[in-house]
PDB file of C-alpha atoms in Angstrom:
ATOM      1  CA  SER A  23      22.872  -8.494   1.357  1.00 37.00           C
ATOM      2  CA  GLN A  24      19.746  -9.398   3.380  1.00 42.00           C
ATOM      3  CA  GLN A  25      15.828  -9.989   2.591  1.00 56.00           C
ATOM      4  CA  GLY A  26      14.759  -6.618   2.872  1.00 65.00           C
ATOM      5  CA  GLU A  27      17.652  -4.129   3.137  1.00 76.00           C
ATOM      6  CA  GLU A  28      17.548  -0.350   3.031  1.00 79.00           C
ATOM      7  CA  ASP A  29      19.299   2.042   1.181  1.00 80.00           C
ATOM      8  CA  PRO A  30      20.490   4.621   2.195  1.00 84.00           C
ATOM      9  CA  GLN A  31      21.761   3.772   5.422  1.00 87.00           C
ATOM     10  CA  ALA A  32      21.108   7.518   6.493  1.00 91.00           C
ATOM     11  CA  LEU A  33      19.644  10.384   4.312  1.00 93.00           C
ATOM     12  CA  SER A  34      19.797  14.204   5.848  1.00 95.00           C
ATOM     13  CA  ILE A  35      17.172  16.767   3.896  1.00 95.00           C
ATOM     14  CA  GLN A  36      15.981  20.319   4.747  1.00 97.00           C
ATOM     15  CA  GLU A  37      12.255  20.480   5.561  1.00 97.00           C
ATOM     16  CA  GLY A  38       9.608  21.109   2.457  1.00 97.00           C
ATOM     17  CA  GLU A  39      12.365  18.599   0.615  1.00 97.00           C
ATOM     18  CA  ASN A  40      11.378  15.337  -0.604  1.00 97.00           C
ATOM     19  CA  ALA A  41      13.069  11.876   0.846  1.00 96.00           C
ATOM     20  CA  THR A  42      13.280   8.200  -1.138  1.00 95.00           C
ATOM     21  CA  MET A  43      14.542   5.583   0.586  1.00 94.00           C
ATOM     22  CA  ASN A  44      14.967   1.991  -1.150  1.00 94.00           C
ATOM     23  CA  CYS A  45      14.510  -1.473  -0.025  1.00 92.00           C
ATOM     24  CA  SER A  46      15.610  -4.720  -1.334  1.00 93.00           C
ATOM     25  CA  TYR A  47      14.799  -8.387  -0.950  1.00 91.00           C
ATOM     26  CA  LYS A  48      16.010 -11.953  -2.028  1.00 88.00           C
ATOM     27  CA  THR A  49      12.782 -14.455  -1.901  1.00 86.00           C
ATOM     28  CA  SER A  50       8.843 -13.995  -3.699  1.00 89.00           C
ATOM     29  CA  ILE A  51       6.850 -12.271  -1.387  1.00 89.00           C
ATOM     30  CA  ASN A  52       2.514 -11.828  -0.575  1.00 89.00           C
ATOM     31  CA  ASN A  53       3.206  -8.300   0.558  1.00 90.00           C
ATOM     32  CA  LEU A  54       5.618  -5.319   1.403  1.00 92.00           C
ATOM     33  CA  GLN A  55       5.099  -3.339   4.797  1.00 93.00           C
ATOM     34  CA  TRP A  56       6.655  -0.193   5.262  1.00 95.00           C
ATOM     35  CA  TYR A  57       7.250   0.924   9.139  1.00 94.00           C
ATOM     36  CA  ARG A  58       8.574   4.030  11.031  1.00 95.00           C
ATOM     37  CA  GLN A  59      10.297   3.805  13.909  1.00 91.00           C
ATOM     38  CA  ASN A  60      11.027   7.053  16.363  1.00 89.00           C
ATOM     39  CA  SER A  61      14.363   6.665  17.964  1.00 82.00           C
ATOM     40  CA  GLY A  62      14.104   4.939  21.037  1.00 76.00           C
ATOM     41  CA  ARG A  63      10.225   3.862  20.488  1.00 81.00           C
ATOM     42  CA  GLY A  64       8.021   1.292  19.049  1.00 85.00           C
ATOM     43  CA  LEU A  65       6.768   0.571  14.886  1.00 90.00           C
ATOM     44  CA  VAL A  66       4.267   2.854  13.867  1.00 93.00           C
ATOM     45  CA  HIS A  67       2.726   0.755  10.292  1.00 92.00           C
ATOM     46  CA  LEU A  68       2.867   2.897   7.600  1.00 95.00           C
ATOM     47  CA  ILE A  69       1.539   1.012   4.597  1.00 94.00           C
ATOM     48  CA  LEU A  70       1.270  -2.074   2.818  1.00 93.00           C
ATOM     49  CA  ILE A  71       2.155  -3.358  -0.840  1.00 94.00           C
ATOM     50  CA  ARG A  72       0.692  -6.636  -2.135  1.00 92.00           C
ATOM     51  CA  SER A  73       2.730  -8.219  -4.873  1.00 92.00           C
ATOM     52  CA  ASN A  74       0.527  -7.935  -7.296  1.00 94.00           C
ATOM     53  CA  GLU A  75       0.585  -3.954  -6.927  1.00 96.00           C
ATOM     54  CA  ARG A  76       2.648  -1.476  -8.533  1.00 97.00           C
ATOM     55  CA  GLU A  77       2.025   1.491  -6.065  1.00 97.00           C
ATOM     56  CA  LYS A  78       0.123   3.104  -3.239  1.00 97.00           C
ATOM     57  CA  HIS A  79      -0.170   6.238  -1.730  1.00 96.00           C
ATOM     58  CA  SER A  80      -1.448   7.262   1.555  1.00 95.00           C
ATOM     59  CA  GLY A  81      -1.127  10.933   2.561  1.00 96.00           C
ATOM     60  CA  ARG A  82       2.328  12.417   1.471  1.00 97.00           C
ATOM     61  CA  LEU A  83       3.828   8.550   0.988  1.00 97.00           C
ATOM     62  CA  ARG A  84       4.268   6.843  -1.851  1.00 98.00           C
ATOM     63  CA  VAL A  85       5.476   3.388  -2.116  1.00 97.00           C
ATOM     64  CA  THR A  86       6.472   1.689  -5.383  1.00 97.00           C
ATOM     65  CA  LEU A  87       6.984  -1.918  -5.543  1.00 97.00           C
ATOM     66  CA  ASP A  88       8.975  -3.812  -8.570  1.00 96.00           C
ATOM     67  CA  THR A  89       8.843  -7.219  -8.057  1.00 95.00           C
ATOM     68  CA  SER A  90      10.852  -8.355 -11.029  1.00 95.00           C
ATOM     69  CA  LYS A  91      14.004  -6.078  -9.276  1.00 95.00           C
ATOM     70  CA  LYS A  92      12.625  -7.723  -6.023  1.00 94.00           C
ATOM     71  CA  SER A  93      12.878  -3.499  -5.135  1.00 95.00           C
ATOM     72  CA  SER A  94      10.397  -1.088  -3.633  1.00 95.00           C
ATOM     73  CA  SER A  95      10.475   2.756  -2.724  1.00 96.00           C
ATOM     74  CA  LEU A  96       9.249   4.666  -0.165  1.00 96.00           C
ATOM     75  CA  LEU A  97       9.172   8.510  -0.897  1.00 97.00           C
ATOM     76  CA  ILE A  98       7.968  11.004   1.417  1.00 97.00           C
ATOM     77  CA  THR A  99       7.111  13.823   0.466  1.00 97.00           C
ATOM     78  CA  ALA A 100       6.996  17.532   1.213  1.00 97.00           C
ATOM     79  CA  SER A 101       9.032  16.309   4.418  1.00 97.00           C
ATOM     80  CA  ARG A 102       8.816  17.667   8.058  1.00 96.00           C
ATOM     81  CA  ALA A 103      10.779  18.031  11.120  1.00 96.00           C
ATOM     82  CA  ALA A 104       8.591  15.263  12.809  1.00 95.00           C
ATOM     83  CA  ASP A 105       9.590  12.689   9.751  1.00 97.00           C
ATOM     84  CA  THR A 106      13.023  12.708  11.468  1.00 97.00           C
ATOM     85  CA  ALA A 107      12.726   8.664  12.105  1.00 96.00           C
ATOM     86  CA  SER A 108      14.260   5.301  10.755  1.00 93.00           C
ATOM     87  CA  TYR A 109      12.559   3.711   7.818  1.00 94.00           C
ATOM     88  CA  PHE A 110      12.133   0.054   7.698  1.00 93.00           C
ATOM     89  CA  CYS A 111      10.691  -2.505   5.210  1.00 93.00           C
ATOM     90  CA  ALA A 112       9.142  -5.847   6.106  1.00 92.00           C
ATOM     91  CA  THR A 113       8.632  -8.941   3.643  1.00 91.00           C
ATOM     92  CA  ASP A 114       7.261 -12.235   4.334  1.00 86.00           C
ATOM     93  CA  ASN A 115       7.940 -14.989   2.044  1.00 78.00           C
ATOM     94  CA  SER A 116       5.334 -16.574  -0.350  1.00 75.00           C
ATOM     95  CA  GLY A 117       7.525 -19.924  -0.542  1.00 72.00           C
ATOM     96  CA  GLY A 118       7.699 -20.131   3.427  1.00 69.00           C
ATOM     97  CA  SER A 119       5.749 -18.643   6.399  1.00 73.00           C
ATOM     98  CA  ASN A 120       4.145 -15.442   5.387  1.00 76.00           C
ATOM     99  CA  TYR A 121       3.592 -14.530   9.016  1.00 84.00           C
ATOM    100  CA  LYS A 122       7.453 -13.809   9.640  1.00 86.00           C
ATOM    101  CA  LEU A 123       7.923 -10.674   8.616  1.00 89.00           C
ATOM    102  CA  THR A 124      12.141  -9.939   8.078  1.00 89.00           C
ATOM    103  CA  PHE A 125      13.353  -6.775   8.023  1.00 90.00           C
ATOM    104  CA  GLY A 126      15.915  -4.854   7.144  1.00 85.00           C
ATOM    105  CA  LYS A 127      18.589  -2.578   9.183  1.00 85.00           C
ATOM    106  CA  GLY A 128      16.600   0.280   8.289  1.00 89.00           C
ATOM    107  CA  THR A 129      17.320   4.144   6.573  1.00 92.00           C
ATOM    108  CA  LEU A 130      17.615   6.778   9.119  1.00 93.00           C
ATOM    109  CA  LEU A 131      16.075   9.904   7.926  1.00 96.00           C
ATOM    110  CA  THR A 132      17.230  13.220   9.566  1.00 96.00           C
ATOM    111  CA  VAL A 133      14.478  16.211   8.243  1.00 97.00           C
ATOM    112  CA  ASN A 134      16.274  19.360   9.298  1.00 95.00           C
ATOM    113  CA  PRO A 135      14.141  22.639   9.910  1.00 91.00           C
TER     114      PRO A 135
ATOM    115  CA  ASN B   7      -8.983   0.668  20.230  1.00 54.00           C
ATOM    116  CA  ALA B   8      -5.624   0.507  22.384  1.00 72.00           C
ATOM    117  CA  GLY B   9      -2.702  -0.565  20.670  1.00 89.00           C
ATOM    118  CA  VAL B  10      -0.768  -3.492  21.353  1.00 93.00           C
ATOM    119  CA  MET B  11      -0.012  -3.309  25.223  1.00 94.00           C
ATOM    120  CA  GLN B  12       3.783  -3.784  26.540  1.00 96.00           C
ATOM    121  CA  ASN B  13       4.967  -3.915  29.905  1.00 96.00           C
ATOM    122  CA  PRO B  14       7.447  -3.539  31.575  1.00 96.00           C
ATOM    123  CA  ARG B  15       8.809  -0.695  28.869  1.00 95.00           C
ATOM    124  CA  HIS B  16      12.107  -0.781  30.429  1.00 96.00           C
ATOM    125  CA  LEU B  17      13.671  -3.954  32.211  1.00 97.00           C
ATOM    126  CA  VAL B  18      17.046  -3.891  34.527  1.00 98.00           C
ATOM    127  CA  ARG B  19      18.461  -7.430  34.843  1.00 97.00           C
ATOM    128  CA  ARG B  20      21.731  -8.586  36.333  1.00 97.00           C
ATOM    129  CA  ARG B  21      23.642 -11.469  35.217  1.00 97.00           C
ATOM    130  CA  GLY B  22      21.585 -14.897  35.633  1.00 97.00           C
ATOM    131  CA  GLN B  23      18.797 -13.357  36.670  1.00 98.00           C
ATOM    132  CA  GLU B  24      14.873 -13.595  34.690  1.00 98.00           C
ATOM    133  CA  ALA B  25      13.024 -11.288  32.931  1.00 98.00           C
ATOM    134  CA  ARG B  26       9.024 -11.254  31.965  1.00 98.00           C
ATOM    135  CA  LEU B  27       8.385  -9.496  29.414  1.00 98.00           C
ATOM    136  CA  ARG B  28       4.295  -8.935  28.802  1.00 98.00           C
ATOM    137  CA  CYS B  29       2.139  -8.190  25.710  1.00 97.00           C
ATOM    138  CA  SER B  30      -1.268  -7.492  25.226  1.00 96.00           C
ATOM    139  CA  PRO B  31      -2.315  -7.784  22.057  1.00 95.00           C
ATOM    140  CA  MET B  32      -4.545  -5.355  19.938  1.00 92.00           C
ATOM    141  CA  LYS B  33      -8.735  -6.311  21.187  1.00 89.00           C
ATOM    142  CA  GLY B  34      -9.929  -8.688  18.449  1.00 84.00           C
ATOM    143  CA  HIS B  35      -6.186  -9.809  17.899  1.00 89.00           C
ATOM    144  CA  SER B  36      -5.649 -13.682  18.673  1.00 88.00           C
ATOM    145  CA  HIS B  37      -2.358 -13.756  17.052  1.00 92.00           C
ATOM    146  CA  VAL B  38       0.898 -12.762  18.684  1.00 95.00           C
ATOM    147  CA  TYR B  39       4.443 -12.285  17.339  1.00 95.00           C
ATOM    148  CA  TRP B  40       8.106 -11.575  19.335  1.00 97.00           C
ATOM    149  CA  TYR B  41      10.606  -9.737  17.720  1.00 97.00           C
ATOM    150  CA  ARG B  42      14.271  -8.598  19.042  1.00 96.00           C
ATOM    151  CA  GLN B  43      15.749  -5.956  18.288  1.00 92.00           C
ATOM    152  CA  LEU B  44      19.244  -5.383  18.810  1.00 89.00           C
ATOM    153  CA  PRO B  45      21.582  -1.855  18.649  1.00 82.00           C
ATOM    154  CA  GLU B  46      21.750  -0.724  14.997  1.00 78.00           C
ATOM    155  CA  GLU B  47      19.983  -3.573  13.850  1.00 81.00           C
ATOM    156  CA  GLY B  48      16.172  -4.704  11.819  1.00 83.00           C
ATOM    157  CA  LEU B  49      13.854  -6.458  14.029  1.00 90.00           C
ATOM    158  CA  LYS B  50      14.542 -10.503  13.982  1.00 94.00           C
ATOM    159  CA  PHE B  51      11.486 -12.950  14.171  1.00 94.00           C
ATOM    160  CA  MET B  52      11.523 -15.263  17.098  1.00 96.00           C
ATOM    161  CA  VAL B  53       8.302 -16.671  17.932  1.00 96.00           C
ATOM    162  CA  TYR B  54       4.820 -16.569  16.666  1.00 94.00           C
ATOM    163  CA  LEU B  55       1.733 -17.802  18.999  1.00 94.00           C
ATOM    164  CA  GLN B  56      -2.123 -17.817  19.540  1.00 92.00           C
ATOM    165  CA  LYS B  57      -4.068 -18.648  22.135  1.00 89.00           C
ATOM    166  CA  GLU B  58      -2.821 -21.358  23.972  1.00 90.00           C
ATOM    167  CA  ASN B  59      -0.204 -22.634  20.712  1.00 93.00           C
ATOM    168  CA  ILE B  60       2.932 -22.128  20.106  1.00 95.00           C
ATOM    169  CA  ILE B  61       2.329 -21.910  15.895  1.00 92.00           C
ATOM    170  CA  ASP B  62       6.236 -21.435  15.041  1.00 93.00           C
ATOM    171  CA  GLU B  63       9.213 -21.236  17.762  1.00 94.00           C
ATOM    172  CA  SER B  64      11.963 -21.036  15.117  1.00 92.00           C
ATOM    173  CA  GLY B  65      13.234 -17.727  15.873  1.00 93.00           C
ATOM    174  CA  MET B  66      13.651 -18.260  19.455  1.00 95.00           C
ATOM    175  CA  PRO B  67      16.849 -19.636  20.905  1.00 93.00           C
ATOM    176  CA  LYS B  68      16.807 -22.978  22.286  1.00 90.00           C
ATOM    177  CA  GLU B  69      17.967 -22.262  25.692  1.00 94.00           C
ATOM    178  CA  ARG B  70      16.814 -20.214  28.172  1.00 97.00           C
ATOM    179  CA  PHE B  71      13.789 -18.656  26.134  1.00 97.00           C
ATOM    180  CA  SER B  72      10.364 -19.581  26.284  1.00 97.00           C
ATOM    181  CA  ALA B  73       6.723 -17.717  25.223  1.00 97.00           C
ATOM    182  CA  GLU B  74       3.327 -18.685  25.849  1.00 96.00           C
ATOM    183  CA  PHE B  75      -0.022 -16.807  25.387  1.00 95.00           C
ATOM    184  CA  PRO B  76      -2.605 -18.105  27.586  1.00 93.00           C
ATOM    185  CA  LYS B  77      -6.289 -18.629  27.178  1.00 90.00           C
ATOM    186  CA  GLU B  78      -6.608 -15.512  29.470  1.00 90.00           C
ATOM    187  CA  GLY B  79      -4.054 -13.144  29.872  1.00 92.00           C
ATOM    188  CA  PRO B  80      -0.951 -11.327  28.047  1.00 95.00           C
ATOM    189  CA  SER B  81       1.572 -13.072  26.337  1.00 97.00           C
ATOM    190  CA  ILE B  82       4.743 -13.921  27.724  1.00 98.00           C
ATOM    191  CA  LEU B  83       8.518 -13.924  27.081  1.00 98.00           C
ATOM    192  CA  ARG B  84      10.644 -15.333  29.627  1.00 98.00           C
ATOM    193  CA  ILE B  85      14.568 -15.067  29.500  1.00 98.00           C
ATOM    194  CA  GLN B  86      16.156 -16.978  32.145  1.00 97.00           C
ATOM    195  CA  GLN B  87      19.488 -17.082  33.333  1.00 97.00           C
ATOM    196  CA  VAL B  88      20.022 -13.716  31.427  1.00 97.00           C
ATOM    197  CA  VAL B  89      23.232 -12.866  29.670  1.00 96.00           C
ATOM    198  CA  ARG B  90      24.681  -9.724  28.254  1.00 95.00           C
ATOM    199  CA  GLY B  91      24.075 -10.688  25.048  1.00 94.00           C
ATOM    200  CA  ASP B  92      20.294 -11.207  25.621  1.00 96.00           C
ATOM    201  CA  SER B  93      20.414  -6.884  25.894  1.00 96.00           C
ATOM    202  CA  ALA B  94      18.255  -5.610  23.349  1.00 96.00           C
ATOM    203  CA  ALA B  95      14.759  -4.516  22.954  1.00 95.00           C
ATOM    204  CA  TYR B  96      11.781  -6.889  22.197  1.00 97.00           C
ATOM    205  CA  PHE B  97       9.227  -5.730  20.488  1.00 96.00           C
ATOM    206  CA  CYS B  98       5.306  -8.091  20.339  1.00 96.00           C
ATOM    207  CA  ALA B  99       3.216  -7.696  17.556  1.00 95.00           C
ATOM    208  CA  SER B 100      -0.548  -8.684  16.932  1.00 93.00           C
ATOM    209  CA  SER B 101      -2.638  -9.412  14.030  1.00 90.00           C
ATOM    210  CA  PRO B 102      -6.282 -10.197  13.203  1.00 84.00           C
ATOM    211  CA  ASN B 103      -7.575 -13.437  12.834  1.00 71.00           C
ATOM    212  CA  VAL B 104     -10.270 -12.803  10.346  1.00 57.00           C
ATOM    213  CA  GLY B 105     -10.838 -10.375   7.359  1.00 55.00           C
ATOM    214  CA  ILE B 106      -8.825  -7.350   5.888  1.00 56.00           C
ATOM    215  CA  GLY B 107      -5.954  -6.640   6.709  1.00 58.00           C
ATOM    216  CA  THR B 108      -5.019  -9.499   8.800  1.00 61.00           C
ATOM    217  CA  ASP B 109      -1.035  -9.604   7.392  1.00 74.00           C
ATOM    218  CA  THR B 110      -0.768  -6.376   8.999  1.00 85.00           C
ATOM    219  CA  GLN B 111       1.637  -6.661  12.291  1.00 90.00           C
ATOM    220  CA  TYR B 112       0.828  -3.689  14.633  1.00 91.00           C
ATOM    221  CA  PHE B 113       3.613  -3.329  17.272  1.00 93.00           C
ATOM    222  CA  GLY B 114       3.600  -2.654  20.522  1.00 94.00           C
ATOM    223  CA  PRO B 115       6.391   0.388  22.292  1.00 93.00           C
ATOM    224  CA  GLY B 116       8.467  -2.766  22.877  1.00 95.00           C
ATOM    225  CA  THR B 117      10.821  -3.496  26.070  1.00 97.00           C
ATOM    226  CA  ARG B 118      13.865  -2.552  26.617  1.00 96.00           C
ATOM    227  CA  LEU B 119      15.945  -5.351  28.536  1.00 97.00           C
ATOM    228  CA  THR B 120      19.272  -4.355  30.112  1.00 97.00           C
ATOM    229  CA  VAL B 121      21.291  -6.568  31.537  1.00 97.00           C
ATOM    230  CA  LEU B 122      23.986  -5.320  33.910  1.00 95.00           C
TER     231      LEU B 122
END
């Protein structure tokens, strides 16, 4: 598997349900970021969590980080149709170039009205 | 505060032509990064620039690709003699110089290059 790999690849839920996406990575990191990309559009930064943090909240988003397992999860609560998008995690590399973000292939979330 | 600007948003070129992609970072940002996204893939790092300096171009193909960030004006990603395999979305990101949030990269809307 590659650095910054998300699962599941695709997730379909009903409006109002919660959506959980996971990300695994291989190297040591300084921080991990989650981005959203609507179809054919640019990336929107959602949240950054540092390696010494375990959990972070922003509105309906909750991100956890487990550095021992090299994994992170993104939880979107009370989902809306407008949350339909691809979600990517991006990691830096604390042992190398910390500006060089590595992205996975993303999780395609579909929220059905 | 306007976000990262990229133009054109869509660019069509025939094989062998040149493609020029422009990126204006957010105000107050002097760090620029270029990434490429192939269909159904995540973004791949290409190059990191500061004003008048290429800091890291390890992700950029050795031939036909070049990038610059002049003292004045936008950053330019230039692809010479394009081939079909260059068809992709090219994203630019920027980050601030100092202070809180220096490690957050803010992305532009991308330029979708299609090579016929």
